């Protein structure tokens, strides 16, 4: 007996693995600073927690409709109108067990074996793996660091074929933090309508943008583009609700209906209690999110400043999300105590060993010249971690 080829093909999430390693080391009493996690270090705001407690007290603890309660679908409709200027109806919305689950259902609902999905690189680790589970083919479009990791229509166009089914957009991007402008989005939206492929717009980090950048959803550019867009978002990052597992999809009714059927045989509904909390998160005061964003911004500035001063390292200032993606290739070929660094994996291993800091090697995101550092950790950890990283780099010869 052996596991399926499909299961064997899957690369387990590197980001979750790094967090698990850091946790294990800490449990052994090793003072390791974790920069691997894609998880806000803030607590879920109190008014959201209260809504969940009230739901439990009221006995709202049973199955709900598979695709989420009407109240939450309506809250999503309100949010999409308020923040994105988008009009959707309740039957165009599906609630799932986190954004990752929403994305999984989109791919399952749309892809035939052999279909091609264009994924801009660097990419979030789950996109290609979820595509592979559908026996479809990830096609990578490499963006350029010198160009700020921007994504242009011409770059994508070169990779479009009659088998292209979906273009994945993730603005702001995990891991680079690059956020696309309306003009860039328009070029990509036009390309999708001309060729007739879907745009899967993952807007998980929309609330976390800096330097006056305004998030624009590609679906808001025109009715034609909206008809081709499946929008996915999550409450995890914007409301510090990673453990609650609530994400949602908005798009064409037939796609939503297909995803609902899939979900009815996978997970059934997302947790009833978390759904009640999500209603309050989306429709209640947004100030806690603004405060988190301010604090992330402070950390972003600090970490970019520190990294920029390190020999062999260069770092762009990200427009969104809570990651920096420094280029560490200037350290390749250097060594310490007989160990030579040649790849992002070896660089990350060196940092864990010599500096006791956990980062994710860029190769996991499709770029071996980089590492990803999450600044979803306290300012004290950032200061201490950057001191340790600078000291470790100073030892390289
Ligand atoms: N999309 C992107 C780009 C992410 O980085 C993540 C989480 O790291 C998700 C989606 C999914 O988050 P969740 O499943 O917690 O909603």
GROMACS .gro file of C-alpha atoms and ligand atoms in nm:
model
  413
    1UNK     CA    1   0.000   0.000   0.000
    2UNK     CA    2   0.134   0.342  -0.085
    3UNK     CA    3  -0.002   0.695  -0.091
    4UNK     CA    4  -0.129   0.835  -0.421
    5UNK     CA    5   0.088   0.997  -0.684
    6UNK     CA    6  -0.114   1.316  -0.625
    7UNK     CA    7  -0.025   1.320  -0.257
    8UNK     CA    8   0.339   1.243  -0.336
    9UNK     CA    9   0.354   1.536  -0.579
   10UNK     CA   10   0.256   1.789  -0.315
   11UNK     CA   11   0.530   1.995  -0.155
   12UNK     CA   12   0.428   2.061   0.207
   13UNK     CA   13   0.396   2.429   0.301
   14UNK     CA   14   0.749   2.557   0.367
   15UNK     CA   15   0.624   2.854   0.564
   16UNK     CA   16   0.429   2.634   0.805
   17UNK     CA   17   0.731   2.403   0.832
   18UNK     CA   18   0.963   2.690   0.929
   19UNK     CA   19   0.719   2.806   1.196
   20UNK     CA   20   0.701   2.450   1.330
   21UNK     CA   21   1.083   2.428   1.344
   22UNK     CA   22   1.104   2.757   1.535
   23UNK     CA   23   0.834   2.635   1.778
   24UNK     CA   24   1.019   2.306   1.831
   25UNK     CA   25   1.348   2.482   1.899
   26UNK     CA   26   1.179   2.715   2.146
   27UNK     CA   27   1.026   2.414   2.323
   28UNK     CA   28   1.382   2.280   2.363
   29UNK     CA   29   1.476   2.604   2.536
   30UNK     CA   30   1.661   2.753   2.236
   31UNK     CA   31   1.611   3.127   2.204
   32UNK     CA   32   1.507   3.138   1.838
   33UNK     CA   33   1.334   3.440   1.684
   34UNK     CA   34   1.069   3.343   1.430
   35UNK     CA   35   1.044   3.552   1.115
   36UNK     CA   36   0.879   3.273   0.920
   37UNK     CA   37   0.520   3.313   1.017
   38UNK     CA   38   0.253   3.475   0.802
   39UNK     CA   39   0.046   3.553   1.106
   40UNK     CA   40  -0.024   3.886   1.278
   41UNK     CA   41   0.114   3.881   1.632
   42UNK     CA   42  -0.181   4.095   1.749
   43UNK     CA   43  -0.475   3.952   1.936
   44UNK     CA   44  -0.815   3.932   1.764
   45UNK     CA   45  -0.998   4.256   1.858
   46UNK     CA   46  -1.226   4.225   2.162
   47UNK     CA   47  -1.554   4.318   1.993
   48UNK     CA   48  -1.499   4.029   1.747
   49UNK     CA   49  -1.422   3.785   2.029
   50UNK     CA   50  -1.736   3.901   2.214
   51UNK     CA   51  -1.953   3.817   1.912
   52UNK     CA   52  -1.818   3.461   1.916
   53UNK     CA   53  -1.875   3.427   2.292
   54UNK     CA   54  -2.230   3.550   2.249
   55UNK     CA   55  -2.285   3.298   1.965
   56UNK     CA   56  -2.176   3.016   2.197
   57UNK     CA   57  -2.400   3.142   2.476
   58UNK     CA   58  -2.696   3.156   2.236
   59UNK     CA   59  -2.629   2.798   2.130
   60UNK     CA   60  -2.530   2.897   1.779
   61UNK     CA   61  -2.314   2.588   1.766
   62UNK     CA   62  -2.475   2.368   1.504
   63UNK     CA   63  -2.429   2.311   1.131
   64UNK     CA   64  -2.511   2.612   0.920
   65UNK     CA   65  -2.578   2.635   0.546
   66UNK     CA   66  -2.276   2.486   0.366
   67UNK     CA   67  -2.165   2.810   0.202
   68UNK     CA   68  -2.211   3.025   0.512
   69UNK     CA   69  -2.494   3.204   0.690
   70UNK     CA   70  -2.691   3.468   0.499
   71UNK     CA   71  -2.592   3.730   0.757
   72UNK     CA   72  -2.223   3.677   0.676
   73UNK     CA   73  -2.276   3.667   0.301
   74UNK     CA   74  -2.460   3.999   0.336
   75UNK     CA   75  -2.171   4.137   0.544
   76UNK     CA   76  -1.934   4.040   0.261
   77UNK     CA   77  -2.164   4.213   0.010
   78UNK     CA   78  -2.158   4.527   0.229
   79UNK     CA   79  -1.778   4.511   0.265
   80UNK     CA   80  -1.718   4.470  -0.109
   81UNK     CA   81  -1.941   4.772  -0.180
   82UNK     CA   82  -1.788   4.986   0.098
   83UNK     CA   83  -1.420   4.911   0.037
   84UNK     CA   84  -1.405   4.809  -0.328
   85UNK     CA   85  -1.705   4.976  -0.493
   86UNK     CA   86  -1.826   4.634  -0.608
   87UNK     CA   87  -2.188   4.520  -0.636
   88UNK     CA   88  -2.249   4.154  -0.565
   89UNK     CA   89  -2.559   3.963  -0.458
   90UNK     CA   90  -2.575   3.705  -0.181
   91UNK     CA   91  -2.578   3.416  -0.430
   92UNK     CA   92  -2.244   3.535  -0.571
   93UNK     CA   93  -2.070   3.486  -0.236
   94UNK     CA   94  -1.937   3.172  -0.066
   95UNK     CA   95  -1.784   3.150   0.281
   96UNK     CA   96  -1.511   2.888   0.330
   97UNK     CA   97  -1.273   2.767   0.602
   98UNK     CA   98  -1.005   3.033   0.540
   99UNK     CA   99  -0.880   3.194   0.221
  100UNK     CA  100  -0.666   2.889   0.148
  101UNK     CA  101  -0.981   2.678   0.136
  102UNK     CA  102  -1.156   2.938  -0.084
  103UNK     CA  103  -0.867   2.923  -0.332
  104UNK     CA  104  -0.864   2.544  -0.326
  105UNK     CA  105  -1.234   2.537  -0.412
  106UNK     CA  106  -1.189   2.788  -0.695
  107UNK     CA  107  -0.920   2.573  -0.857
  108UNK     CA  108  -1.126   2.257  -0.805
  109UNK     CA  109  -1.433   2.420  -0.957
  110UNK     CA  110  -1.259   2.561  -1.267
  111UNK     CA  111  -0.969   2.339  -1.368
  112UNK     CA  112  -0.962   2.040  -1.601
  113UNK     CA  113  -0.652   1.816  -1.612
  114UNK     CA  114  -0.391   1.977  -1.837
  115UNK     CA  115  -0.527   2.332  -1.801
  116UNK     CA  116  -0.265   2.599  -1.750
  117UNK     CA  117  -0.266   2.850  -1.464
  118UNK     CA  118  -0.038   3.150  -1.493
  119UNK     CA  119   0.124   3.231  -1.161
  120UNK     CA  120   0.346   3.538  -1.128
  121UNK     CA  121   0.671   3.459  -0.945
  122UNK     CA  122   0.774   3.512  -0.672
  123UNK     CA  123   0.450   3.352  -0.557
  124UNK     CA  124   0.282   3.239  -0.239
  125UNK     CA  125   0.373   2.873  -0.181
  126UNK     CA  126   0.019   2.731  -0.200
  127UNK     CA  127  -0.075   2.851  -0.549
  128UNK     CA  128   0.128   2.601  -0.754
  129UNK     CA  129   0.060   2.313  -0.517
  130UNK     CA  130  -0.316   2.367  -0.525
  131UNK     CA  131  -0.305   2.381  -0.906
  132UNK     CA  132  -0.109   2.056  -0.915
  133UNK     CA  133  -0.372   1.882  -0.701
  134UNK     CA  134  -0.614   1.945  -0.991
  135UNK     CA  135  -0.369   1.780  -1.237
  136UNK     CA  136  -0.337   2.122  -1.398
  137UNK     CA  137  -0.011   2.296  -1.484
  138UNK     CA  138   0.136   2.600  -1.309
  139UNK     CA  139   0.302   2.834  -1.561
  140UNK     CA  140   0.533   3.084  -1.396
  141UNK     CA  141   0.585   3.441  -1.511
  142UNK     CA  142   0.900   3.575  -1.349
  143UNK     CA  143   0.875   3.935  -1.238
  144UNK     CA  144   1.185   4.145  -1.205
  145UNK     CA  145   1.324   4.282  -0.882
  146UNK     CA  146   1.485   4.578  -1.064
  147UNK     CA  147   1.133   4.667  -1.174
  148UNK     CA  148   0.994   4.635  -0.819
  149UNK     CA  149   0.845   4.290  -0.895
  150UNK     CA  150   0.572   4.454  -1.104
  151UNK     CA  151   0.351   4.250  -1.334
  152UNK     CA  152   0.293   4.385  -1.683
  153UNK     CA  153   0.053   4.270  -1.950
  154UNK     CA  154   0.336   4.204  -2.199
  155UNK     CA  155   0.514   3.965  -1.960
  156UNK     CA  156   0.197   3.763  -1.906
  157UNK     CA  157   0.095   3.769  -2.272
  158UNK     CA  158   0.406   3.576  -2.371
  159UNK     CA  159   0.283   3.283  -2.159
  160UNK     CA  160  -0.081   3.275  -2.267
  161UNK     CA  161  -0.186   2.969  -2.471
  162UNK     CA  162  -0.526   2.828  -2.568
  163UNK     CA  163  -0.499   2.612  -2.252
  164UNK     CA  164  -0.465   2.910  -2.019
  165UNK     CA  165  -0.758   2.891  -1.780
  166UNK     CA  166  -0.664   3.124  -1.494
  167UNK     CA  167  -0.425   3.409  -1.421
  168UNK     CA  168  -0.355   3.438  -1.049
  169UNK     CA  169  -0.325   3.791  -0.915
  170UNK     CA  170  -0.209   3.852  -0.561
  171UNK     CA  171  -0.188   4.222  -0.492
  172UNK     CA  172  -0.046   4.311  -0.242
  173UNK     CA  173   0.180   4.014  -0.295
  174UNK     CA  174   0.306   3.756  -0.053
  175UNK     CA  175   0.613   3.739  -0.049
  176UNK     CA  176   0.732   4.056  -0.229
  177UNK     CA  177   0.482   4.310  -0.095
  178UNK     CA  178   0.442   4.450  -0.448
  179UNK     CA  179   0.100   4.608  -0.506
  180UNK     CA  180  -0.029   4.665  -0.858
  181UNK     CA  181  -0.156   5.000  -0.988
  182UNK     CA  182  -0.496   5.042  -1.160
  183UNK     CA  183  -0.314   5.086  -1.495
  184UNK     CA  184  -0.126   4.757  -1.451
  185UNK     CA  185  -0.445   4.581  -1.343
  186UNK     CA  186  -0.630   4.722  -1.644
  187UNK     CA  187  -0.371   4.577  -1.883
  188UNK     CA  188  -0.412   4.235  -1.720
  189UNK     CA  189  -0.792   4.263  -1.709
  190UNK     CA  190  -0.802   4.348  -2.081
  191UNK     CA  191  -0.580   4.050  -2.157
  192UNK     CA  192  -0.818   3.820  -1.967
  193UNK     CA  193  -1.123   3.947  -2.153
  194UNK     CA  194  -0.947   3.927  -2.491
  195UNK     CA  195  -0.838   3.565  -2.437
  196UNK     CA  196  -1.133   3.457  -2.225
  197UNK     CA  197  -0.947   3.326  -1.920
  198UNK     CA  198  -1.032   3.378  -1.554
  199UNK     CA  199  -0.864   3.619  -1.317
  200UNK     CA  200  -0.830   3.478  -0.967
  201UNK     CA  201  -0.771   3.784  -0.752
  202UNK     CA  202  -0.639   3.700  -0.406
  203UNK     CA  203  -0.685   4.020  -0.204
  204UNK     CA  204  -0.593   3.876   0.135
  205UNK     CA  205  -0.355   4.165   0.214
  206UNK     CA  206  -0.566   4.452   0.081
  207UNK     CA  207  -0.603   4.619   0.422
  208UNK     CA  208  -0.228   4.625   0.484
  209UNK     CA  209  -0.090   4.884   0.243
  210UNK     CA  210   0.155   5.167   0.306
  211UNK     CA  211   0.296   5.494   0.172
  212UNK     CA  212  -0.050   5.616   0.068
  213UNK     CA  213  -0.103   5.324  -0.170
  214UNK     CA  214  -0.475   5.260  -0.233
  215UNK     CA  215  -0.581   4.903  -0.300
  216UNK     CA  216  -0.795   4.861  -0.611
  217UNK     CA  217  -0.971   4.536  -0.689
  218UNK     CA  218  -0.926   4.429  -1.049
  219UNK     CA  219  -1.298   4.343  -1.053
  220UNK     CA  220  -1.385   4.711  -1.010
  221UNK     CA  221  -1.222   4.816  -1.339
  222UNK     CA  222  -1.515   4.727  -1.566
  223UNK     CA  223  -1.820   4.501  -1.583
  224UNK     CA  224  -1.642   4.286  -1.841
  225UNK     CA  225  -1.340   4.233  -1.618
  226UNK     CA  226  -1.564   4.172  -1.317
  227UNK     CA  227  -1.744   3.894  -1.505
  228UNK     CA  228  -1.405   3.723  -1.555
  229UNK     CA  229  -1.284   3.774  -1.195
  230UNK     CA  230  -1.314   3.541  -0.901
  231UNK     CA  231  -1.227   3.746  -0.595
  232UNK     CA  232  -1.092   3.575  -0.285
  233UNK     CA  233  -1.032   3.741   0.049
  234UNK     CA  234  -0.973   3.632   0.406
  235UNK     CA  235  -1.032   3.764   0.756
  236UNK     CA  236  -0.703   3.612   0.876
  237UNK     CA  237  -0.463   3.901   0.823
  238UNK     CA  238  -0.687   4.210   0.831
  239UNK     CA  239  -0.850   4.117   1.163
  240UNK     CA  240  -0.580   3.900   1.323
  241UNK     CA  241  -0.814   3.600   1.287
  242UNK     CA  242  -0.582   3.332   1.146
  243UNK     CA  243  -0.708   3.060   1.379
  244UNK     CA  244  -1.077   3.129   1.316
  245UNK     CA  245  -1.057   3.005   0.955
  246UNK     CA  246  -1.286   3.234   0.760
  247UNK     CA  247  -1.231   3.326   0.396
  248UNK     CA  248  -1.469   3.413   0.118
  249UNK     CA  249  -1.512   3.413  -0.258
  250UNK     CA  250  -1.720   3.646  -0.477
  251UNK     CA  251  -1.785   3.585  -0.843
  252UNK     CA  252  -2.006   3.433  -1.109
  253UNK     CA  253  -2.308   3.247  -0.970
  254UNK     CA  254  -2.237   2.919  -1.150
  255UNK     CA  255  -1.880   2.907  -1.015
  256UNK     CA  256  -2.001   2.987  -0.663
  257UNK     CA  257  -2.268   2.717  -0.695
  258UNK     CA  258  -2.006   2.460  -0.805
  259UNK     CA  259  -1.781   2.557  -0.513
  260UNK     CA  260  -2.076   2.523  -0.275
  261UNK     CA  261  -2.137   2.168  -0.400
  262UNK     CA  262  -1.770   2.080  -0.358
  263UNK     CA  263  -1.765   2.227  -0.010
  264UNK     CA  264  -2.078   2.029   0.083
  265UNK     CA  265  -1.874   1.710   0.032
  266UNK     CA  266  -1.547   1.840   0.182
  267UNK     CA  267  -1.587   2.039   0.500
  268UNK     CA  268  -1.955   2.144   0.512
  269UNK     CA  269  -1.989   2.490   0.665
  270UNK     CA  270  -1.712   2.699   0.820
  271UNK     CA  271  -1.739   2.706   1.202
  272UNK     CA  272  -2.071   2.859   1.306
  273UNK     CA  273  -1.915   3.062   1.588
  274UNK     CA  274  -1.640   3.202   1.367
  275UNK     CA  275  -1.900   3.306   1.112
  276UNK     CA  276  -2.084   3.517   1.370
  277UNK     CA  277  -1.755   3.679   1.468
  278UNK     CA  278  -1.677   3.746   1.103
  279UNK     CA  279  -2.002   3.940   1.059
  280UNK     CA  280  -1.894   4.177   1.334
  281UNK     CA  281  -1.537   4.199   1.199
  282UNK     CA  282  -1.654   4.302   0.852
  283UNK     CA  283  -1.934   4.540   0.952
  284UNK     CA  284  -1.808   4.672   1.288
  285UNK     CA  285  -1.544   4.937   1.360
  286UNK     CA  286  -1.238   4.908   1.137
  287UNK     CA  287  -1.006   5.109   1.366
  288UNK     CA  288  -0.827   4.802   1.509
  289UNK     CA  289  -0.719   4.714   1.154
  290UNK     CA  290  -0.595   5.069   1.095
  291UNK     CA  291  -0.395   5.053   1.419
  292UNK     CA  292  -0.237   4.722   1.316
  293UNK     CA  293  -0.150   4.870   0.981
  294UNK     CA  294   0.023   5.166   1.148
  295UNK     CA  295   0.228   4.934   1.363
  296UNK     CA  296   0.319   4.712   1.066
  297UNK     CA  297   0.427   5.024   0.880
  298UNK     CA  298   0.660   5.126   1.164
  299UNK     CA  299   0.817   4.779   1.164
  300UNK     CA  300   0.843   4.775   0.785
  301UNK     CA  301   1.043   5.096   0.786
  302UNK     CA  302   1.270   4.971   1.062
  303UNK     CA  303   1.341   4.634   0.903
  304UNK     CA  304   1.405   4.776   0.554
  305UNK     CA  305   1.641   5.029   0.707
  306UNK     CA  306   1.832   4.763   0.900
  307UNK     CA  307   1.859   4.521   0.606
  308UNK     CA  308   1.973   4.791   0.367
  309UNK     CA  309   2.276   4.853   0.587
  310UNK     CA  310   2.398   4.491   0.577
  311UNK     CA  311   2.677   4.395   0.335
  312UNK     CA  312   2.566   4.159   0.058
  313UNK     CA  313   2.196   4.232   0.122
  314UNK     CA  314   1.961   4.463  -0.067
  315UNK     CA  315   1.597   4.517   0.011
  316UNK     CA  316   1.310   4.691  -0.167
  317UNK     CA  317   1.052   4.870   0.041
  318UNK     CA  318   0.726   4.675   0.004
  319UNK     CA  319   0.396   4.858  -0.061
  320UNK     CA  320   0.182   4.603   0.120
  321UNK     CA  321   0.141   4.283   0.328
  322UNK     CA  322   0.384   4.220   0.618
  323UNK     CA  323   0.690   4.067   0.454
  324UNK     CA  324   1.018   4.190   0.318
  325UNK     CA  325   1.190   3.990   0.047
  326UNK     CA  326   1.557   4.091   0.059
  327UNK     CA  327   1.804   3.979  -0.205
  328UNK     CA  328   2.080   3.787  -0.025
  329UNK     CA  329   2.274   3.669  -0.333
  330UNK     CA  330   2.556   3.910  -0.245
  331UNK     CA  331   2.651   3.664   0.031
  332UNK     CA  332   2.670   3.362  -0.201
  333UNK     CA  333   3.019   3.217  -0.224
  334UNK     CA  334   3.106   3.343   0.126
  335UNK     CA  335   3.173   3.097   0.402
  336UNK     CA  336   3.200   3.052   0.776
  337UNK     CA  337   3.379   2.767   0.960
  338UNK     CA  338   3.403   2.557   0.645
  339UNK     CA  339   3.040   2.609   0.535
  340UNK     CA  340   2.992   2.790   0.205
  341UNK     CA  341   2.664   2.963   0.128
  342UNK     CA  342   2.541   2.910  -0.227
  343UNK     CA  343   2.161   2.917  -0.209
  344UNK     CA  344   1.875   3.078  -0.020
  345UNK     CA  345   1.823   2.749   0.164
  346UNK     CA  346   2.184   2.744   0.282
  347UNK     CA  347   2.161   3.111   0.378
  348UNK     CA  348   1.844   3.045   0.583
  349UNK     CA  349   2.010   2.741   0.746
  350UNK     CA  350   2.311   2.958   0.833
  351UNK     CA  351   2.086   3.220   0.994
  352UNK     CA  352   1.908   2.956   1.199
  353UNK     CA  353   2.238   2.806   1.310
  354UNK     CA  354   2.450   3.117   1.364
  355UNK     CA  355   2.189   3.381   1.450
  356UNK     CA  356   1.902   3.173   1.585
  357UNK     CA  357   1.658   3.343   1.354
  358UNK     CA  358   1.407   3.156   1.138
  359UNK     CA  359   1.337   3.293   0.788
  360UNK     CA  360   1.194   3.124   0.477
  361UNK     CA  361   1.430   3.055   0.183
  362UNK     CA  362   1.320   3.240  -0.132
  363UNK     CA  363   1.345   2.925  -0.342
  364UNK     CA  364   1.016   2.816  -0.186
  365UNK     CA  365   0.852   3.120  -0.348
  366UNK     CA  366   1.030   3.075  -0.682
  367UNK     CA  367   1.341   3.290  -0.629
  368UNK     CA  368   1.664   3.145  -0.495
  369UNK     CA  369   1.831   3.487  -0.457
  370UNK     CA  370   1.599   3.595  -0.177
  371UNK     CA  371   1.469   3.513   0.168
  372UNK     CA  372   1.133   3.608   0.313
  373UNK     CA  373   1.124   3.781   0.650
  374UNK     CA  374   0.786   3.840   0.812
  375UNK     CA  375   0.760   4.153   1.024
  376UNK     CA  376   0.446   4.023   1.193
  377UNK     CA  377   0.646   4.010   1.514
  378UNK     CA  378   0.723   4.263   1.786
  379UNK     CA  379   0.956   4.559   1.736
  380UNK     CA  380   1.177   4.415   2.012
  381UNK     CA  381   1.210   4.088   1.817
  382UNK     CA  382   1.284   4.279   1.498
  383UNK     CA  383   1.559   4.484   1.666
  384UNK     CA  384   1.712   4.179   1.832
  385UNK     CA  385   1.678   3.962   1.521
  386UNK     CA  386   1.835   4.223   1.293
  387UNK     CA  387   2.124   4.267   1.540
  388UNK     CA  388   2.183   3.892   1.529
  389UNK     CA  389   2.155   3.877   1.151
  390UNK     CA  390   2.403   4.163   1.109
  391UNK     CA  391   2.647   3.989   1.343
  392UNK     CA  392   2.614   3.657   1.156
  393UNK     CA  393   2.671   3.826   0.821
  394UNK     CA  394   2.976   4.008   0.958
  395UNK     CA  395   3.130   3.665   1.032
  396UNK     CA  396   3.105   3.554   0.668
  397UNK     CA  397   3.429   3.565   0.472
  398LIG     N1  398  -0.347   3.411   0.023
  398LIG     C1  399  -0.223   3.451   0.056
  398LIG     C2  400  -0.144   3.527  -0.043
  398LIG     C3  401  -0.170   3.422   0.182
  398LIG     O1  402  -0.048   3.462   0.215
  398LIG     C4  403  -0.250   3.346   0.273
  398LIG     C5  404  -0.194   3.307   0.404
  398LIG     O2  405  -0.078   3.311   0.430
  398LIG     C6  406  -0.378   3.309   0.233
  398LIG     C7  407  -0.423   3.341   0.107
  398LIG     C8  408  -0.468   3.227   0.317
  398LIG     O3  409  -0.489   3.265   0.445
  398LIG     P1  410  -0.601   3.194   0.532
  398LIG     O4  411  -0.621   3.056   0.480
  398LIG     O5  412  -0.553   3.200   0.671
  398LIG     O6  413  -0.726   3.276   0.511
   0.00000   0.00000   0.00000
